[in-house]
mmCIF file of C-alpha atoms in Angstrom:
data_model
loop_
_atom_site.group_PDB
_atom_site.id
_atom_site.type_symbol
_atom_site.label_atom_id
_atom_site.label_comp_id
_atom_site.label_asym_id
_atom_site.label_seq_id
_atom_site.Cartn_x
_atom_site.Cartn_y
_atom_site.Cartn_z
ATOM 1 C CA UNK A 118 250.073 149.999 75.392
ATOM 2 C CA UNK A 119 249.682 149.733 71.615
ATOM 3 C CA UNK A 120 247.270 152.696 71.482
ATOM 4 C CA UNK A 121 249.597 154.877 73.566
ATOM 5 C CA UNK A 122 252.644 154.194 71.390
ATOM 6 C CA UNK A 123 250.567 154.552 68.222
ATOM 7 C CA UNK A 124 249.294 157.968 69.317
ATOM 8 C CA UNK A 125 252.826 159.122 70.150
ATOM 9 C CA UNK A 126 254.147 158.063 66.752
ATOM 10 C CA UNK A 127 251.098 159.399 64.911
ATOM 11 C CA UNK A 128 251.455 162.851 66.447
ATOM 12 C CA UNK A 129 255.195 162.745 65.674
ATOM 13 C CA UNK A 130 256.377 165.640 67.837
ATOM 14 C CA UNK A 131 260.015 166.620 68.194
ATOM 15 C CA UNK A 132 259.606 166.239 71.948
ATOM 16 C CA UNK A 133 257.317 163.900 73.867
ATOM 17 C CA UNK A 134 256.828 164.493 77.598
ATOM 18 C CA UNK A 135 255.121 161.645 79.421
ATOM 19 C CA UNK A 136 253.872 161.674 82.999
ATOM 20 C CA UNK A 137 252.453 158.883 85.141
ATOM 21 C CA UNK A 138 254.118 156.217 83.047
ATOM 22 C CA UNK A 139 253.582 153.001 84.944
ATOM 23 C CA UNK A 140 256.580 150.835 85.691
ATOM 24 C CA UNK A 141 255.324 147.968 83.561
ATOM 25 C CA UNK A 142 254.957 150.254 80.506
ATOM 26 C CA UNK A 143 258.463 151.685 80.695
ATOM 27 C CA UNK A 144 260.319 148.607 79.342
ATOM 28 C CA UNK A 145 257.866 148.351 76.438
ATOM 29 C CA UNK A 146 258.372 152.007 75.501
ATOM 30 C CA UNK A 147 262.139 151.660 75.709
ATOM 31 C CA UNK A 148 262.018 148.472 73.647
ATOM 32 C CA UNK A 149 259.920 149.971 70.847
ATOM 33 C CA UNK A 150 261.897 149.902 67.598
ATOM 34 C CA UNK A 151 259.501 152.431 66.089
ATOM 35 C CA UNK A 152 260.188 154.959 68.828
ATOM 36 C CA UNK A 153 263.944 154.369 68.841
ATOM 37 C CA UNK A 154 264.069 155.021 65.123
ATOM 38 C CA UNK A 155 263.235 158.672 65.778
ATOM 39 C CA UNK A 156 263.748 159.344 69.491
ATOM 40 C CA UNK A 157 266.274 159.120 72.276
ATOM 41 C CA UNK A 158 264.493 158.082 75.470
ATOM 42 C CA UNK A 159 265.462 159.346 78.916
ATOM 43 C CA UNK A 160 267.232 156.659 80.989
ATOM 44 C CA UNK A 161 265.782 157.696 84.374
ATOM 45 C CA UNK A 162 264.462 155.003 86.693
ATOM 46 C CA UNK A 163 260.676 154.667 86.836
ATOM 47 C CA UNK A 164 259.615 153.035 90.086
ATOM 48 C CA UNK A 165 255.870 152.512 90.352
ATOM 49 C CA UNK A 166 255.128 155.351 87.969
ATOM 50 C CA UNK A 167 257.071 158.346 86.733
ATOM 51 C CA UNK A 168 258.053 160.571 83.817
ATOM 52 C CA UNK A 169 259.832 159.968 80.538
ATOM 53 C CA UNK A 170 261.213 162.285 77.871
ATOM 54 C CA UNK A 171 261.425 161.269 74.221
ATOM 55 C CA UNK A 172 263.530 163.676 72.140
ATOM 56 C CA UNK A 173 264.207 163.482 68.408
ATOM 57 C CA UNK A 174 267.655 162.102 67.732
ATOM 58 C CA UNK A 175 268.585 165.093 65.570
ATOM 59 C CA UNK A 176 268.367 167.290 68.678
ATOM 60 C CA UNK A 177 271.120 165.201 70.359
ATOM 61 C CA UNK A 178 269.623 165.295 73.850
ATOM 62 C CA UNK A 179 271.644 164.990 77.040
ATOM 63 C CA UNK A 180 269.398 163.920 79.916
ATOM 64 C CA UNK A 181 269.555 164.679 83.615
ATOM 65 C CA UNK A 182 267.196 164.367 86.565
ATOM 66 C CA UNK A 183 266.896 166.947 89.354
ATOM 67 C CA UNK A 184 265.405 165.746 92.669
ATOM 68 C CA UNK A 185 262.465 167.555 94.237
ATOM 69 C CA UNK A 186 261.361 167.777 97.866
ATOM 70 C CA UNK A 187 258.505 165.285 97.688
ATOM 71 C CA UNK A 188 256.504 162.618 99.450
ATOM 72 C CA UNK A 189 255.414 161.170 96.094
ATOM 73 C CA UNK A 190 258.654 160.449 94.242
ATOM 74 C CA UNK A 191 258.510 163.550 92.032
ATOM 75 C CA UNK A 192 261.448 165.108 90.164
ATOM 76 C CA UNK A 193 262.402 167.394 87.277
ATOM 77 C CA UNK A 194 263.517 165.651 84.089
ATOM 78 C CA UNK A 195 265.628 167.761 81.706
ATOM 79 C CA UNK A 196 266.938 167.197 78.191
ATOM 80 C CA UNK A 197 269.574 169.644 76.960
ATOM 81 C CA UNK A 198 269.307 169.676 73.172
ATOM 82 C CA UNK A 199 272.917 169.807 72.000
ATOM 83 C CA UNK A 200 271.831 169.547 68.367
ATOM 84 C CA UNK A 201 270.558 173.134 68.542
ATOM 85 C CA UNK A 202 273.667 174.554 70.254
ATOM 86 C CA UNK A 203 275.133 173.848 73.661
ATOM 87 C CA UNK A 204 273.300 175.669 76.430
ATOM 88 C CA UNK A 205 270.716 176.989 73.996
ATOM 89 C CA UNK A 206 267.612 174.800 74.385
ATOM 90 C CA UNK A 207 266.353 172.664 77.251
ATOM 91 C CA UNK A 208 263.162 170.644 77.408
ATOM 92 C CA UNK A 209 261.906 169.646 80.841
ATOM 93 C CA UNK A 210 258.930 167.788 82.211
ATOM 94 C CA UNK A 211 257.383 167.684 85.668
ATOM 95 C CA UNK A 212 254.633 165.988 87.577
ATOM 96 C CA UNK A 213 254.288 168.307 90.553
ATOM 97 C CA UNK A 214 253.053 167.106 93.948
ATOM 98 C CA UNK A 215 249.417 166.043 93.860
ATOM 99 C CA UNK A 216 246.317 167.041 95.787
ATOM 100 C CA UNK A 217 246.330 169.791 98.433
ATOM 101 C CA UNK A 218 250.098 170.355 98.367
ATOM 102 C CA UNK A 219 250.511 173.954 97.207
ATOM 103 C CA UNK A 220 253.540 174.768 99.449
ATOM 104 C CA UNK A 221 255.454 171.740 98.144
ATOM 105 C CA UNK A 222 254.567 172.575 94.543
ATOM 106 C CA UNK A 223 255.889 176.105 95.072
ATOM 107 C CA UNK A 224 259.226 174.709 96.281
ATOM 108 C CA UNK A 225 259.364 172.316 93.333
ATOM 109 C CA UNK A 226 258.761 175.140 90.857
ATOM 110 C CA UNK A 227 261.515 177.216 92.457
ATOM 111 C CA UNK A 228 263.964 174.331 92.028
ATOM 112 C CA UNK A 229 262.840 173.951 88.409
ATOM 113 C CA UNK A 230 263.396 177.661 87.798
ATOM 114 C CA UNK A 231 266.915 177.500 89.226
ATOM 115 C CA UNK A 232 267.814 174.333 87.302
ATOM 116 C CA UNK A 233 266.586 175.776 83.988
ATOM 117 C CA UNK A 234 268.003 179.275 84.447
ATOM 118 C CA UNK A 235 271.289 178.585 82.554
ATOM 119 C CA UNK A 236 269.499 177.781 79.294
ATOM 120 C CA UNK A 237 268.651 180.434 76.738
ATOM 121 C CA UNK A 238 265.387 178.792 75.660
ATOM 122 C CA UNK A 239 263.231 176.405 77.677
ATOM 123 C CA UNK A 240 260.111 174.304 77.294
ATOM 124 C CA UNK A 241 258.635 173.201 80.626
ATOM 125 C CA UNK A 242 255.663 170.878 80.219
ATOM 126 C CA UNK A 243 253.744 168.496 82.396
ATOM 127 C CA UNK A 244 251.136 167.982 85.086
ATOM 128 C CA UNK A 245 251.340 171.027 87.366
ATOM 129 C CA UNK A 246 248.448 169.824 89.534
ATOM 130 C CA UNK A 247 246.905 173.273 89.923
ATOM 131 C CA UNK A 248 244.391 175.184 87.845
ATOM 132 C CA UNK A 249 244.671 178.700 86.428
ATOM 133 C CA UNK A 250 241.361 179.988 87.801
ATOM 134 C CA UNK A 251 240.669 178.120 91.051
ATOM 135 C CA UNK A 252 242.472 176.188 93.729
ATOM 136 C CA UNK A 253 242.452 172.498 94.523
ATOM 137 C CA UNK A 254 239.164 171.511 96.143
ATOM 138 C CA UNK A 255 237.328 174.718 95.223
ATOM 139 C CA UNK A 256 234.792 172.686 93.260
ATOM 140 C CA UNK A 257 233.745 171.088 96.554
ATOM 141 C CA UNK A 258 233.306 174.409 98.360
ATOM 142 C CA UNK A 259 229.817 175.231 99.575
ATOM 143 C CA UNK A 260 228.395 178.014 97.388
ATOM 144 C CA UNK A 261 228.101 181.333 99.172
ATOM 145 C CA UNK A 262 224.610 182.052 100.504
ATOM 146 C CA UNK A 263 222.861 185.427 100.826
ATOM 147 C CA UNK A 264 222.946 186.887 104.346
ATOM 148 C CA UNK A 265 220.182 185.767 106.648
ATOM 149 C CA UNK A 266 217.804 188.487 107.834
ATOM 150 C CA UNK A 267 217.856 189.212 111.573
ATOM 151 C CA UNK A 268 215.640 191.401 113.652
ATOM 152 C CA UNK A 269 217.067 194.088 115.877
ATOM 153 C CA UNK A 270 215.266 194.177 119.241
ATOM 154 C CA UNK A 271 215.172 197.960 119.109
ATOM 155 C CA UNK A 272 213.412 197.996 115.746
ATOM 156 C CA UNK A 273 209.728 197.860 115.100
ATOM 157 C CA UNK A 274 208.067 194.837 113.570
ATOM 158 C CA UNK A 275 208.613 196.034 110.014
ATOM 159 C CA UNK A 276 212.330 196.845 110.286
ATOM 160 C CA UNK A 277 214.721 194.120 109.215
ATOM 161 C CA UNK A 278 218.503 194.284 109.201
ATOM 162 C CA UNK A 279 220.880 191.878 107.471
ATOM 163 C CA UNK A 280 223.820 190.141 109.060
ATOM 164 C CA UNK A 281 226.464 188.483 106.980
ATOM 165 C CA UNK A 282 230.187 187.904 107.058
ATOM 166 C CA UNK A 283 231.888 188.447 103.692
ATOM 167 C CA UNK A 284 233.957 185.528 102.574
ATOM 168 C CA UNK A 285 237.614 186.216 101.837
ATOM 169 C CA UNK A 286 238.928 184.778 98.583
ATOM 170 C CA UNK A 287 241.982 182.632 99.163
ATOM 171 C CA UNK A 288 245.134 183.409 97.202
ATOM 172 C CA UNK A 289 245.048 181.744 93.795
ATOM 173 C CA UNK A 290 247.806 179.142 93.591
ATOM 174 C CA UNK A 291 248.344 179.904 89.912
ATOM 175 C CA UNK A 292 249.913 183.221 90.981
ATOM 176 C CA UNK A 293 253.039 181.217 91.852
ATOM 177 C CA UNK A 294 253.911 181.202 88.150
ATOM 178 C CA UNK A 295 254.186 184.992 88.062
ATOM 179 C CA UNK A 296 256.341 184.986 91.195
ATOM 180 C CA UNK A 297 258.612 182.069 90.302
ATOM 181 C CA UNK A 298 258.599 181.863 86.503
ATOM 182 C CA UNK A 299 257.806 185.418 85.348
ATOM 183 C CA UNK A 300 259.742 185.059 82.078
ATOM 184 C CA UNK A 301 257.743 181.997 80.984
ATOM 185 C CA UNK A 302 254.698 182.097 78.722
ATOM 186 C CA UNK A 303 251.784 179.784 79.538
ATOM 187 C CA UNK A 304 250.909 178.733 76.003
ATOM 188 C CA UNK A 305 247.212 177.943 76.390
ATOM 189 C CA UNK A 306 246.003 181.390 77.553
ATOM 190 C CA UNK A 307 248.575 183.072 75.297
ATOM 191 C CA UNK A 308 247.278 181.314 72.186
ATOM 192 C CA UNK A 309 243.647 180.677 73.155
ATOM 193 C CA UNK A 310 242.634 183.950 74.885
ATOM 194 C CA UNK A 311 239.064 183.780 73.608
ATOM 195 C CA UNK A 312 238.375 180.458 75.309
ATOM 196 C CA UNK A 313 237.977 179.496 78.931
ATOM 197 C CA UNK A 314 238.889 175.894 78.133
ATOM 198 C CA UNK A 315 242.138 174.057 78.220
ATOM 199 C CA UNK A 316 240.694 171.785 80.892
ATOM 200 C CA UNK A 317 242.887 168.710 80.564
ATOM 201 C CA UNK A 318 241.204 167.049 83.556
ATOM 202 C CA UNK A 319 237.505 167.035 82.754
ATOM 203 C CA UNK A 320 235.085 165.268 85.058
ATOM 204 C CA UNK A 321 232.135 166.179 82.849
ATOM 205 C CA UNK A 322 233.293 164.525 79.624
ATOM 206 C CA UNK A 323 236.087 162.106 80.563
ATOM 207 C CA UNK A 324 234.784 158.845 81.992
ATOM 208 C CA UNK A 325 238.110 158.174 83.743
ATOM 209 C CA UNK A 326 237.670 161.166 86.091
ATOM 210 C CA UNK A 327 235.720 160.139 89.171
ATOM 211 C CA UNK A 328 234.344 163.536 90.254
ATOM 212 C CA UNK A 329 232.143 165.222 87.621
ATOM 213 C CA UNK A 330 232.695 168.599 89.309
ATOM 214 C CA UNK A 331 236.482 168.436 88.946
ATOM 215 C CA UNK A 332 237.153 170.301 85.702
ATOM 216 C CA UNK A 333 240.692 171.692 85.888
ATOM 217 C CA UNK A 334 243.548 172.905 83.678
ATOM 218 C CA UNK A 335 246.205 170.895 85.472
ATOM 219 C CA UNK A 336 248.481 170.345 82.482
ATOM 220 C CA UNK A 337 250.588 173.118 80.993
ATOM 221 C CA UNK A 338 253.185 173.881 78.373
ATOM 222 C CA UNK A 339 255.345 176.850 79.399
ATOM 223 C CA UNK A 340 258.027 178.414 77.217
ATOM 224 C CA UNK A 341 260.843 180.913 77.711
ATOM 225 C CA UNK A 342 262.871 182.419 74.884
ATOM 226 C CA UNK A 343 260.632 180.791 72.262
ATOM 227 C CA UNK A 344 257.745 182.114 70.177
ATOM 228 C CA UNK A 345 254.423 180.318 70.798
ATOM 229 C CA UNK A 346 252.780 179.198 67.551
ATOM 230 C CA UNK A 347 249.925 176.823 68.374
ATOM 231 C CA UNK A 348 248.525 174.536 71.041
ATOM 232 C CA UNK A 349 245.734 171.964 71.077
ATOM 233 C CA UNK A 350 244.494 169.146 73.256
ATOM 234 C CA UNK A 351 245.119 165.478 72.496
ATOM 235 C CA UNK A 352 243.420 162.266 73.536
ATOM 236 C CA UNK A 353 239.874 163.573 73.351
ATOM 237 C CA UNK A 354 237.263 161.252 71.816
ATOM 238 C CA UNK A 355 236.682 162.131 68.174
ATOM 239 C CA UNK A 356 239.409 164.808 68.090
ATOM 240 C CA UNK A 357 241.639 165.247 65.053
ATOM 241 C CA UNK A 358 244.997 165.502 66.726
ATOM 242 C CA UNK A 359 246.955 166.258 63.567
ATOM 243 C CA UNK A 360 250.733 166.378 63.575
ATOM 244 C CA UNK A 361 253.305 168.770 64.908
ATOM 245 C CA UNK A 362 255.213 170.993 62.517
ATOM 246 C CA UNK A 363 258.956 170.733 62.092
ATOM 247 C CA UNK A 364 261.728 172.704 60.410
ATOM 248 C CA UNK A 365 262.560 175.757 62.500
ATOM 249 C CA UNK A 366 259.768 174.899 64.903
ATOM 250 C CA UNK A 367 259.636 172.433 67.744
ATOM 251 C CA UNK A 368 256.524 170.419 68.483
ATOM 252 C CA UNK A 369 256.147 169.408 72.123
ATOM 253 C CA UNK A 370 253.552 166.908 73.223
ATOM 254 C CA UNK A 371 252.681 166.398 76.865
ATOM 255 C CA UNK A 372 250.533 163.485 77.991
ATOM 256 C CA UNK A 373 249.655 161.413 81.020
ATOM 257 C CA UNK A 374 249.738 157.717 80.238
ATOM 258 C CA UNK A 375 247.302 155.081 81.434
ATOM 259 C CA UNK A 376 246.544 151.491 80.508
ATOM 260 C CA UNK A 377 245.260 151.828 76.914
ATOM 261 C CA UNK A 378 241.554 151.399 76.262
ATOM 262 C CA UNK A 379 239.434 151.030 73.113
ATOM 263 C CA UNK A 380 239.822 153.868 70.581
ATOM 264 C CA UNK A 381 236.400 155.341 71.412
ATOM 265 C CA UNK A 382 237.583 156.198 74.913
ATOM 266 C CA UNK A 383 240.285 158.638 76.039
ATOM 267 C CA UNK A 384 243.556 156.825 76.805
ATOM 268 C CA UNK A 385 243.966 158.676 80.109
ATOM 269 C CA UNK A 386 242.172 160.627 82.802
ATOM 270 C CA UNK A 387 244.206 163.619 81.557
ATOM 271 C CA UNK A 388 243.989 164.960 78.026
ATOM 272 C CA UNK A 389 247.327 165.662 76.413
ATOM 273 C CA UNK A 390 248.640 168.881 74.914
ATOM 274 C CA UNK A 391 250.380 169.340 71.587
ATOM 275 C CA UNK A 392 252.196 172.653 71.182
ATOM 276 C CA UNK A 393 254.364 174.214 68.503
ATOM 277 C CA UNK A 394 256.934 176.909 69.276
ATOM 278 C CA UNK A 395 259.347 178.738 66.988
ATOM 279 C CA UNK A 396 263.052 178.749 67.819
#
């Protein structure tokens, strides 16, 4: 717990979006004098585990929770920042339905789009539970094999034909963002176009991820009506996480919380994201 709160305060963003906060951690976060000195904390109930929003007091946040269709207790958590101007800026966080639940995630994103439509500028950050280049479970798919040679009875002994059925690529779930949230910018590919990284769930390097083949960009920061400035990952061993900028910019940090571990290890199975956008 101490390492999680220390990292949040050390990064010092204007907005802190937390997912998978365990019920036993919630009272400690809400009781932290250090956090309350700078942040208002969303009052939503966390049963088992859930999300929290921490918003700088100067932004004068007004919180609300929007229910999702879900079998896993998921919802949309919104903070309207009245300190900017009423109806101008909203910050929202999600933890979309897990595992092989693409149809439910699509419905949840549609509800999020409708709930956030009234605001001029929006940050939507959290665990989207789908990757930008492959679908859930693709890493377990059997690699395609070359067609097996077969002999046609009418051919001579030297003639060989090939039989194979081409595999049809399934629709990429990430396309739902273009259909449902076309006005939103996905900050990682927008700001890091030269990299194929952004994998916040990394089975190769993160010891908390059980499957070494599961390397996915589950976590996102999306923005509408704001200018993307920078984005980087947090919670990686040996990384210099720095601090978010302020002034006419808003720093938004998104992280999945777990029981804190020694400093040499990541604090979570997900890496966090720290983004800066210009108002």
